[in-house]
Amino acid sequence: MSATPQKNRASRRVLAAAAGLATVGALVAAMPAGAHGRGHGHGGDHGHGHHTPARTVDVQLLSFNDLHGNLEPPAGSAGTVTETQADGTTKAIPAGGVEYLASSLRTARKGHPYSITAAGGDMVGASPLLSGLFHDEPTIEALNKIDLDVTSVGNHEFDEGATELARLQNGGCHPVEGCYEKGKKFPGADFPYLAANVTSEKTGKPILKPYTVWKKNGVKIGFIGVTLEGTPNIVTANGVKGLKFHDEVETINKYAKELDRQGVKSIVALIHEGGLPASASYNYDCDSPGGGDGISGPITDIAKGITPKVDALVTGHTHQAYVCTIPDPAGNPRLVTSAASFGRLYTDTTLTYDRRTGDIVRTAVKGSGKHGSKHHGSQPSNPVSANHLVSRDQAPAKDMTDLIARWNTLAAPISNRPQGYISADINGRGSTAPEKPLGDLIADAQLEGLAPADKGGAVVAFMNPGGIRADLVYKASGSEGDGVVTYGESFTVQPFTNMMNVVDLTGAQLISALQQQVSGSNEASPKILQVSKGLTYTLDMTRSGADRVVTDTIKLNGEAIDPAKTYRVAMNEFLAGGGDGFAALGEGTNKLVGASDLDLFNAYLAAHSTASSPLAPPATDRITVVQ
């Protein structure tokens, strides 16, 4: 699931992102009388001066994650969320886009003087061209306008390295490309990026702030932000150069203790790592007791290890929607949330703050307030939380519409250039199959571009699934016409601008690489490489580990792979560095560096399609899957 980010060279336009911003919404109790406030909402006490201030204050926490620079509503399946209907059927609902996210958050804040907006990382990186072309400055500007209070870093914040991340935080024009708008200097993020578990190898200190404390009228809530410890495995080596990534649990526990010593008793952890709920519906009850219900994945063990001093976990990375409770080490239920991606959802959580203890009230009783069926007299669960749809039926936020139009004007000359033609949707990110139609197309483009002897002499190409950030959608995204693939659309599919490599690998190493798709670090969540035409094999998912790859079925152009023979293999620089757990691919020799993945993809579209003879989706018959 990990997005495989790859770093951009400063001199290249790269920024990828298909993840989205997700968010959460929750039922929020009415403000107690006597809670005065300034902030995103409207002040609280309307003339009830004779009341003493209430002991508790309801603090609204709005959160989302994995926006990946999706300012415009994502196209195709990336722009919908699954909703379970009253009769049990599911429906895909269009959602997302910052014009609607801004409206949703602003509406949600009304009547809540104590409101905080937080994010779980991957705000930028792997972004569509509108943001990626400008090194994600447009997204930071949008998040400033949305009044984001704080976010953790995600793995994609490191796509262009620590120096570029510092620029996004502190401002200043791009070191190579300069300022994009005359007379305007990029101001940077006016919210803190937290990176508690990322330290400099030189100094041993965090490269950005580890935590921040939100304060209002005596209410204090601490936020600690971390990214997944495995970030170096899913970012190109240049992106994480000079950095150390530490254990999420140990880091959060260390800083929770520090906050506690400072008198900050209410703490929220922002964690760029996530889980997999049993249902893909955003309105699934993650705490329903049925067999096979609930949530699995890395966040479950992380949540069980984080000190009870932390009151709630806002998570991300897996692009899933969930509001779950996982017991803390003391056995008390604790909220763990994620709002899908691309700004399609937001989470709304009510944190009840006790002024006397300075802590969040966490009750052990699980109420069903979010379903409206709470029994009379029963204690609702606390905190109360729910995910809410960022509907496109509401009025868009005018300041976001204007922001998008301004950057689109700058991007248009590049973005709107036609690259090729397709006869139907060619699914990549939106395909759940091991072999994806767009994966085949990308691998074929890489093989064709690098097969000539002077270009590397490749005989096979591999593409990592996480590097495919979107679908190629038949319906026009602008005025180009249906079936036309623009540069902006092809960029959105492959926004990292990875340079291609061709290397020597033995047949034995090729077989090992295919086995690493389903074993080692990829055993629990397989990463199936997309393969160029001519490579065929059987994947038997009824077996376990490396045995899932049926070795005697692996053939190249009908001939069995010879373990002793040497093959010229094309792949992007991320895979050639052993990324995503493919150590065998990192063992290549006689490396030749070719054109970028995006250039080869666009060249293939131009060579193989015309308006009258568009490309059809490939047949996906290279990998035979036994379930």
XYZ file of C-alpha atoms in Angstrom:
627
model
C 0.000 0.000 0.000
C 2.916 2.208 0.596
C 3.061 4.812 -1.965
C 6.398 4.476 -3.441
C 7.595 7.911 -3.543
C 10.583 8.763 -5.405
C 12.609 11.806 -5.100
C 12.708 14.516 -7.579
C 15.890 16.024 -8.637
C 15.672 19.735 -8.061
C 16.288 20.323 -11.721
C 13.362 18.113 -12.650
C 9.695 18.627 -12.101
C 8.658 15.890 -9.950
C 6.172 15.600 -7.331
C 3.890 12.886 -7.225
C 0.871 12.203 -5.480
C -2.194 10.451 -5.621
C -3.047 10.137 -2.142
C -5.541 12.336 -0.902
C -6.380 14.272 1.916
C -8.808 12.588 4.040
C -10.618 13.800 6.949
C -12.783 12.894 9.726
C -15.983 14.177 11.098
C -17.685 13.507 14.292
C -20.681 14.312 16.327
C -19.777 17.277 18.380
C -21.585 18.104 21.586
C -22.896 21.596 22.172
C -20.452 24.064 23.706
C -20.903 24.448 27.438
C -22.053 27.881 28.527
C -19.228 29.994 29.841
C -16.576 28.706 27.466
C -15.294 31.868 25.896
C -13.353 31.555 22.711
C -11.770 33.118 19.743
C -10.537 30.963 16.920
C -11.951 29.316 13.843
C -15.460 29.283 15.311
C -17.624 31.930 16.985
C -17.211 32.897 20.643
C -19.059 30.746 23.145
C -20.751 32.540 26.060
C -23.800 34.395 24.745
C -24.686 36.486 27.763
C -24.867 33.722 30.370
C -22.503 35.704 32.598
C -24.125 34.444 35.786
C -22.900 30.868 35.134
C -19.552 29.725 36.443
C -17.391 28.337 33.622
C -18.166 24.676 33.001
C -15.607 22.183 34.278
C -15.347 20.570 30.838
C -14.878 22.120 27.418
C -15.632 20.309 24.182
C -12.707 20.714 21.801
C -13.390 19.923 18.150
C -10.581 18.090 16.335
C -10.965 18.106 12.550
C -8.441 15.928 10.756
C -7.472 14.524 7.366
C -4.451 12.849 5.766
C -2.754 11.992 2.470
C -3.882 15.003 0.449
C -0.981 14.533 -1.994
C -1.499 17.918 -3.590
C -4.941 17.040 -4.952
C -6.254 20.578 -5.258
C -8.740 19.734 -8.005
C -11.194 16.851 -7.476
C -9.374 13.628 -8.422
C -10.533 11.960 -11.653
C -12.089 8.514 -11.925
C -12.200 6.108 -8.991
C -9.619 8.194 -7.076
C -12.342 10.834 -6.705
C -15.024 8.666 -5.105
C -15.594 7.058 -1.712
C -17.584 3.930 -0.938
C -20.690 4.420 1.195
C -22.813 1.608 2.623
C -26.527 2.316 2.171
C -29.322 1.522 4.644
C -30.173 -1.666 2.690
C -26.575 -2.927 2.911
C -25.613 -2.175 -0.699
C -22.633 0.063 -1.467
C -22.462 3.154 -3.621
C -19.526 5.181 -5.012
C -19.993 8.864 -4.096
C -17.944 11.644 -5.803
C -15.850 13.497 -3.200
C -12.785 15.668 -2.695
C -11.085 18.758 -4.064
C -9.838 21.611 -1.854
C -12.697 23.913 -2.882
C -15.049 21.473 -1.142
C -12.680 20.470 1.651
C -12.350 24.127 2.643
C -16.144 24.547 2.615
C -16.648 21.353 4.659
C -14.121 22.359 7.322
C -15.411 25.922 7.567
C -18.996 24.695 7.946
C -17.973 22.099 10.540
C -16.195 24.732 12.667
C -19.300 26.926 13.047
C -20.421 27.081 16.669
C -17.204 25.500 17.943
C -15.010 28.144 19.559
C -12.473 25.454 20.439
C -11.619 23.926 17.071
C -8.295 22.489 15.889
C -7.492 21.215 12.372
C -4.718 18.618 12.161
C -3.333 16.329 9.442
C -1.569 12.973 9.304
C 1.118 13.594 6.660
C 1.602 13.271 2.882
C 0.054 16.676 2.291
C 2.456 16.991 -0.648
C 4.419 14.660 -2.914
C 3.153 12.383 -5.672
C 0.973 15.361 -6.581
C -0.951 16.045 -9.787
C 0.728 18.480 -12.166
C -1.157 21.557 -10.902
C 0.757 21.283 -7.620
C 3.712 19.082 -8.613
C 4.873 21.361 -11.418
C 5.453 24.073 -8.790
C 7.077 21.871 -6.152
C 3.806 21.838 -4.184
C 3.805 25.532 -3.330
C 0.119 25.737 -4.405
C -0.838 23.045 -1.860
C 0.972 24.744 1.029
C -0.791 27.990 0.081
C -4.168 26.203 0.084
C -3.497 24.576 3.491
C -2.556 27.995 4.918
C -5.906 29.369 3.706
C -7.769 26.336 5.111
C -6.268 27.211 8.542
C -4.487 23.900 9.076
C -3.023 24.091 12.609
C -0.515 21.220 12.465
C 0.525 18.137 10.479
C 2.991 15.309 10.839
C 5.407 14.635 8.003
C 4.701 11.607 5.809
C 7.095 9.616 3.648
C 6.239 11.785 0.605
C 7.372 14.927 2.391
C 10.879 13.489 1.827
C 10.520 12.900 -1.931
C 12.732 15.909 -2.680
C 14.907 15.634 0.442
C 15.179 17.389 3.786
C 16.348 20.729 2.337
C 13.246 21.033 0.164
C 11.030 19.996 3.104
C 12.632 22.774 5.191
C 11.835 25.235 2.357
C 8.182 24.182 2.379
C 8.125 24.901 6.125
C 10.180 28.109 6.182
C 9.507 29.627 2.752
C 11.753 31.062 0.060
C 11.711 30.527 -3.687
C 12.924 27.293 -5.278
C 16.747 27.111 -5.417
C 16.780 26.177 -9.122
C 13.511 27.435 -10.562
C 13.218 30.588 -8.492
C 9.912 32.352 -7.835
C 6.930 31.290 -9.926
C 5.002 34.568 -9.706
C 6.583 37.949 -10.341
C 7.148 39.943 -7.184
C 5.926 37.117 -4.930
C 8.157 35.148 -2.593
C 6.873 31.773 -1.352
C 6.048 32.328 2.355
C 6.172 28.692 3.480
C 3.721 26.840 5.714
C 2.188 28.867 8.537
C 1.455 25.605 10.396
C 4.200 23.447 11.935
C 5.324 20.264 10.215
C 6.186 17.793 13.017
C 8.922 15.168 12.562
C 9.633 13.767 16.034
C 11.200 10.519 14.799
C 13.368 11.970 12.007
C 16.798 13.110 13.176
C 19.907 14.426 11.462
C 22.731 11.880 11.345
C 25.140 14.747 12.048
C 23.491 16.364 15.058
C 21.209 13.587 16.354
C 18.441 16.201 16.700
C 14.986 16.217 15.045
C 15.117 17.998 11.673
C 11.819 19.799 12.417
C 9.811 20.384 15.592
C 8.890 17.094 17.354
C 5.728 18.502 18.934
C 3.604 21.626 19.347
C 1.076 22.749 21.972
C -2.246 24.312 20.953
C -3.507 26.777 23.571
C -6.687 28.762 24.064
C -8.178 30.253 27.224
C -6.199 27.918 29.431
C -7.004 24.824 27.343
C -3.756 23.079 26.260
C -3.487 20.161 23.836
C -0.149 18.742 22.719
C 0.459 17.236 19.270
C 3.350 14.849 18.509
C 4.009 14.017 14.837
C 5.867 11.008 13.372
C 6.193 9.275 10.018
C 6.580 5.541 9.535
C 9.939 4.161 10.629
C 10.180 2.354 7.251
C 10.237 5.610 5.230
C 13.783 4.929 3.858
C 12.481 1.705 2.217
C 9.881 3.604 0.185
C 11.709 6.832 -0.722
C 14.696 7.102 -3.055
C 18.061 7.197 -1.303
C 18.618 10.882 -2.171
C 15.400 11.847 -0.393
C 16.512 10.427 2.967
C 20.233 11.152 2.742
C 21.732 12.184 6.094
C 18.572 11.275 8.029
C 17.721 8.619 10.630
C 14.171 7.335 11.145
C 13.282 6.023 14.603
C 10.677 3.691 16.134
C 7.235 5.348 16.192
C 6.176 4.017 19.621
C 9.439 4.814 21.445
C 9.509 8.326 19.970
C 5.895 9.168 20.839
C 6.285 7.782 24.377
C 9.454 9.850 24.901
C 7.814 13.128 23.888
C 4.528 12.331 25.673
C 6.564 12.081 28.883
C 8.225 15.423 28.074
C 4.850 17.111 27.438
C 3.445 15.585 30.626
C 6.365 17.043 32.627
C 5.540 20.452 31.123
C 1.984 20.150 32.426
C 0.405 19.240 29.069
C -1.901 16.325 29.947
C -4.010 16.203 26.762
C -2.017 14.727 23.887
C -2.853 13.688 20.299
C -0.386 11.687 18.162
C -0.277 12.353 14.406
C 1.145 9.191 12.845
C 1.853 8.656 9.162
C 1.234 4.920 9.321
C -2.088 3.169 9.167
C -4.249 0.096 9.010
C -6.672 -1.833 6.857
C -10.296 -1.900 8.009
C -12.426 -4.954 7.219
C -14.662 -2.814 4.960
C -13.775 -0.177 2.365
C -16.888 1.881 3.246
C -16.126 5.135 5.007
C -19.215 4.720 7.209
C -18.274 1.169 8.349
C -18.540 0.634 12.114
C -14.970 -0.434 12.812
C -15.919 -1.523 16.329
C -18.733 -3.869 15.289
C -18.200 -7.221 17.023
C -18.566 -9.604 14.066
C -15.924 -12.183 13.199
C -13.360 -10.676 10.818
C -14.507 -7.152 11.676
C -12.272 -4.351 12.878
C -8.858 -3.310 11.667
C -5.520 -4.965 10.886
C -2.156 -3.658 9.725
C 0.838 -1.886 11.290
C -1.180 0.685 13.267
C -2.735 -1.999 15.510
C 0.581 -2.925 17.156
C 1.706 0.703 17.249
C -1.514 1.747 18.994
C -1.142 -1.012 21.597
C 2.351 0.227 22.492
C 1.728 3.980 22.800
C 1.530 5.282 26.376
C -1.949 5.937 27.848
C -0.837 9.591 28.226
C -1.787 9.946 24.527
C -5.556 10.414 24.143
C -6.162 9.881 20.399
C -4.266 8.810 17.268
C -4.761 10.502 13.888
C -3.221 8.193 11.271
C -2.697 7.882 7.495
C -0.511 6.315 4.784
C -2.823 3.423 3.834
C -5.422 5.783 2.271
C -8.196 3.952 4.150
C -11.171 5.381 6.038
C -11.715 4.252 9.633
C -12.758 5.361 13.090
C -11.766 2.543 15.465
C -11.036 2.079 19.121
C -7.941 0.041 20.017
C -7.141 -0.485 23.724
C -4.125 1.406 25.100
C -1.568 -0.446 27.292
C -3.769 0.228 30.349
C -6.678 -1.533 28.630
C -8.738 1.620 28.037
C -10.324 2.191 24.624
C -8.538 4.839 22.554
C -9.581 6.378 19.258
C -7.623 5.676 16.043
C -8.813 7.518 12.918
C -7.945 7.955 9.241
C -9.792 9.904 6.546
C -8.964 8.010 3.329
C -7.006 10.350 1.019
C -7.103 13.236 -1.469
C -9.375 15.377 0.725
C -12.357 13.111 0.086
C -13.223 12.839 3.791
C -12.512 14.643 7.033
C -12.801 13.302 10.560
C -14.653 15.267 13.228
C -13.760 14.240 16.781
C -15.008 15.731 20.051
C -12.345 15.795 22.756
C -13.908 16.598 26.152
C -11.287 18.590 28.053
C -11.391 18.629 31.866
C -10.233 22.052 33.091
C -9.393 20.690 36.555
C -7.076 17.873 35.402
C -6.055 19.382 32.058
C -6.729 15.971 30.487
C -9.145 14.545 27.942
C -12.005 12.576 29.497
C -11.786 9.031 28.148
C -14.657 6.785 29.214
C -14.495 2.997 29.127
C -18.105 2.651 27.949
C -18.475 2.305 24.189
C -21.599 4.226 23.281
C -23.191 4.220 19.865
C -23.697 7.935 19.504
C -22.424 7.912 15.950
C -25.273 5.648 14.937
C -27.978 7.630 16.704
C -29.155 4.608 18.689
C -27.762 5.501 22.121
C -29.888 4.038 24.904
C -31.411 6.514 27.302
C -29.077 7.162 30.208
C -26.070 5.327 28.765
C -22.731 7.115 28.643
C -21.707 7.961 25.053
C -18.205 6.867 24.184
C -15.614 9.544 24.457
C -14.046 10.892 22.419
C -16.905 10.770 19.922
C -15.754 10.663 16.294
C -16.938 10.030 12.751
C -15.748 10.402 9.170
C -17.655 12.817 6.963
C -17.897 13.023 3.186
C -16.389 16.054 1.449
C -19.367 16.392 -0.868
C -19.174 18.164 -4.197
C -22.841 19.108 -3.851
C -21.961 22.021 -1.522
C -20.854 25.486 -2.624
C -17.119 25.544 -3.442
C -14.925 27.926 -1.429
C -14.292 30.967 -3.637
C -10.749 31.589 -2.381
C -9.820 28.005 -3.383
C -11.504 28.335 -6.795
C -9.438 31.489 -7.360
C -6.218 29.788 -6.169
C -6.749 26.863 -8.562
C -7.509 29.206 -11.472
C -4.373 31.284 -10.784
C -2.022 28.273 -10.752
C -3.839 26.627 -13.682
C -3.106 29.711 -15.780
C 0.617 29.265 -15.041
C 0.485 25.488 -15.682
C -1.748 25.486 -18.786
C 0.924 25.786 -21.505
C 2.535 22.557 -20.269
C -0.448 20.787 -18.753
C -2.829 20.875 -21.720
C -0.497 19.464 -24.410
C -2.006 16.247 -25.863
C 0.224 13.156 -25.570
C -1.978 10.400 -26.991
C -5.438 8.853 -27.230
C -7.267 6.056 -25.369
C -10.520 4.269 -26.192
C -11.630 3.635 -22.555
C -10.462 4.081 -18.954
C -7.116 2.341 -18.336
C -7.055 1.662 -14.609
C -3.933 1.838 -12.493
C -4.490 3.092 -8.953
C -8.156 2.221 -9.250
C -7.499 -1.451 -10.075
C -7.383 -3.879 -7.148
C -6.042 -6.745 -9.314
C -2.389 -7.829 -8.950
C -1.808 -7.053 -12.638
C -3.218 -3.665 -13.604
C -3.995 -2.557 -17.188
C -2.061 0.681 -16.703
C 0.808 -1.270 -15.119
C 1.140 -3.335 -18.289
C 1.082 -0.184 -20.418
C 3.775 1.558 -18.348
C 6.048 -1.526 -18.333
C 5.617 -1.913 -22.106
C 6.532 1.758 -22.602
C 9.676 1.289 -20.509
C 10.709 -1.857 -22.387
C 10.137 -0.296 -25.805
C 12.102 2.851 -24.929
C 15.059 0.941 -23.460
C 15.218 -2.141 -25.744
C 17.429 -0.607 -28.476
C 21.090 -1.585 -27.975
C 22.200 2.035 -27.589
C 19.442 2.700 -25.026
C 20.318 -0.226 -22.727
C 19.281 -3.371 -24.586
C 16.504 -4.248 -22.121
C 14.636 -7.545 -22.593
C 12.128 -7.063 -19.760
C 10.823 -4.141 -17.637
C 9.419 -3.996 -14.092
C 7.241 -1.224 -12.627
C 6.451 -0.842 -8.901
C 2.682 -0.696 -8.263
C 2.967 2.153 -5.718
C 4.490 4.400 -8.381
C 1.251 4.327 -10.408
C -0.588 7.223 -8.798
C -3.836 7.465 -10.793
C -5.900 5.997 -13.644
C -5.909 7.173 -17.258
C -9.496 8.377 -17.530
C -11.361 8.484 -20.865
C -13.654 11.375 -19.901
C -12.128 14.782 -20.604
C -10.723 16.612 -17.570
C -10.883 19.967 -19.359
C -11.503 21.183 -22.885
C -9.213 18.623 -24.567
C -12.039 16.218 -25.505
C -12.843 12.650 -24.386
C -10.098 10.081 -24.864
C -7.273 12.631 -25.153
C -4.396 12.070 -22.706
C -2.834 15.424 -21.781
C 0.625 15.975 -20.290
C -1.085 16.918 -17.014
C -2.924 13.575 -16.963
C 0.139 11.476 -17.747
C 2.118 13.433 -15.131
C -0.557 12.653 -12.531
C -0.085 8.924 -13.263
C 3.742 9.116 -12.890
C 4.558 12.305 -10.990
C 7.936 11.297 -9.531
C 9.928 11.798 -12.730
C 12.175 8.867 -11.899
C 15.118 8.276 -14.188
C 15.068 4.842 -15.793
C 17.901 2.339 -15.274
C 18.873 -0.747 -17.292
C 20.992 -3.291 -15.381
C 22.384 -6.820 -15.672
C 20.605 -9.369 -13.463
C 21.004 -13.128 -13.481
C 18.011 -15.380 -13.969
C 18.431 -16.411 -10.307
C 18.189 -12.754 -9.223
C 15.108 -12.234 -11.404
C 13.423 -15.237 -9.766
C 14.387 -13.891 -6.299
C 12.898 -10.490 -7.162
C 9.576 -12.072 -8.159
C 9.604 -14.069 -4.895
C 10.260 -10.882 -2.900
C 6.854 -9.589 -4.120
C 5.143 -11.995 -1.723
C 7.748 -12.774 0.951
C 9.937 -10.988 3.489
C 8.726 -7.449 4.165
C 6.064 -7.886 1.441
C 4.578 -11.163 2.714
C 1.721 -9.632 4.725
C 0.880 -7.048 2.061
C 2.207 -8.235 -1.347
C 3.640 -5.713 -3.810
C 3.120 -7.209 -7.267
C 5.483 -5.787 -9.877
C 3.913 -4.787 -13.176
C 5.689 -6.633 -16.009
C 6.303 -5.938 -19.689
C 4.861 -8.164 -22.413
C 6.675 -11.466 -22.868
C 7.141 -12.202 -19.142
C 4.581 -14.705 -17.843
C 4.218 -16.726 -14.637
C 1.700 -18.114 -12.123
C 1.085 -16.589 -8.700
C -0.528 -19.132 -6.333
C -1.950 -17.164 -3.390
C -3.133 -20.369 -1.695
C 0.536 -20.991 -0.798
C 2.648 -18.953 1.617
C 5.704 -16.725 1.235
C 8.100 -17.182 -1.684
C 6.332 -20.418 -2.708
C 3.459 -18.287 -4.018
C 5.575 -17.669 -7.127
C 5.470 -20.937 -9.087
C 9.072 -20.893 -10.334
C 8.737 -23.456 -13.120
C 6.059 -21.275 -14.773
C 8.314 -18.183 -15.124
C 8.964 -17.636 -18.820
C 10.298 -14.856 -21.007
C 8.913 -14.960 -24.542
C 7.914 -18.599 -23.977
C 11.323 -19.768 -22.701
C 12.016 -20.724 -19.087
C 14.214 -18.254 -17.196
C 17.734 -19.690 -16.933
C 19.127 -19.002 -13.400
C 22.690 -18.860 -14.754
C 22.000 -16.545 -17.701
C 22.310 -12.717 -17.573
C 19.345 -10.540 -18.578
C 19.183 -6.783 -19.234
C 16.358 -5.449 -17.063
C 14.700 -2.005 -17.161
C 13.245 -0.368 -14.034
C 13.054 3.060 -12.413
C 15.820 4.274 -10.109
C 13.699 3.600 -7.012
C 13.449 -0.133 -7.786
C 17.061 -0.247 -8.999
C 18.006 0.979 -5.518
C 16.248 -2.021 -3.959
C 13.178 0.017 -2.921
C 9.913 -1.527 -1.682
C 11.696 -4.615 -0.334
C 13.175 -5.702 -3.711
C 16.760 -6.307 -2.558
C 17.416 -8.564 -5.588
C 16.711 -5.672 -7.998
C 19.291 -3.603 -6.131
C 22.015 -6.131 -7.045
C 22.121 -5.136 -10.727
C 25.425 -4.344 -12.443
C 26.493 -2.503 -15.645
C 23.916 0.217 -15.036
C 22.882 2.496 -17.866
C 20.755 5.537 -16.967
C 18.032 6.284 -19.496
C 15.274 8.851 -19.965
C 12.678 9.516 -17.262
C 9.717 7.194 -16.747
C 7.338 9.998 -17.763
C 9.208 10.773 -20.999
C 9.117 7.091 -22.032
C 5.407 6.857 -21.182
C 4.536 9.934 -23.238
C 6.705 8.735 -26.157
C 4.855 5.389 -26.121
C 1.440 7.108 -26.151
C 2.528 9.247 -29.114
C 3.906 6.264 -31.056
C 0.940 3.937 -30.497
C -2.190 6.073 -30.657
C -3.957 8.551 -32.880
C -7.372 10.196 -32.669
C -8.732 7.661 -35.162
C -6.838 4.704 -33.673
C -6.758 5.150 -29.875
C -5.034 2.751 -27.449
C -7.318 0.147 -25.866
C -6.765 -1.141 -22.294
C -4.305 -4.107 -22.338
C -5.631 -7.619 -21.672
C -3.765 -8.219 -18.342
C -2.932 -11.850 -19.139
C 0.721 -11.942 -18.038
C 0.295 -13.064 -14.427
C -1.998 -16.045 -13.825
C -3.385 -15.737 -10.284
C -4.622 -18.736 -8.293
C -6.713 -17.593 -5.324
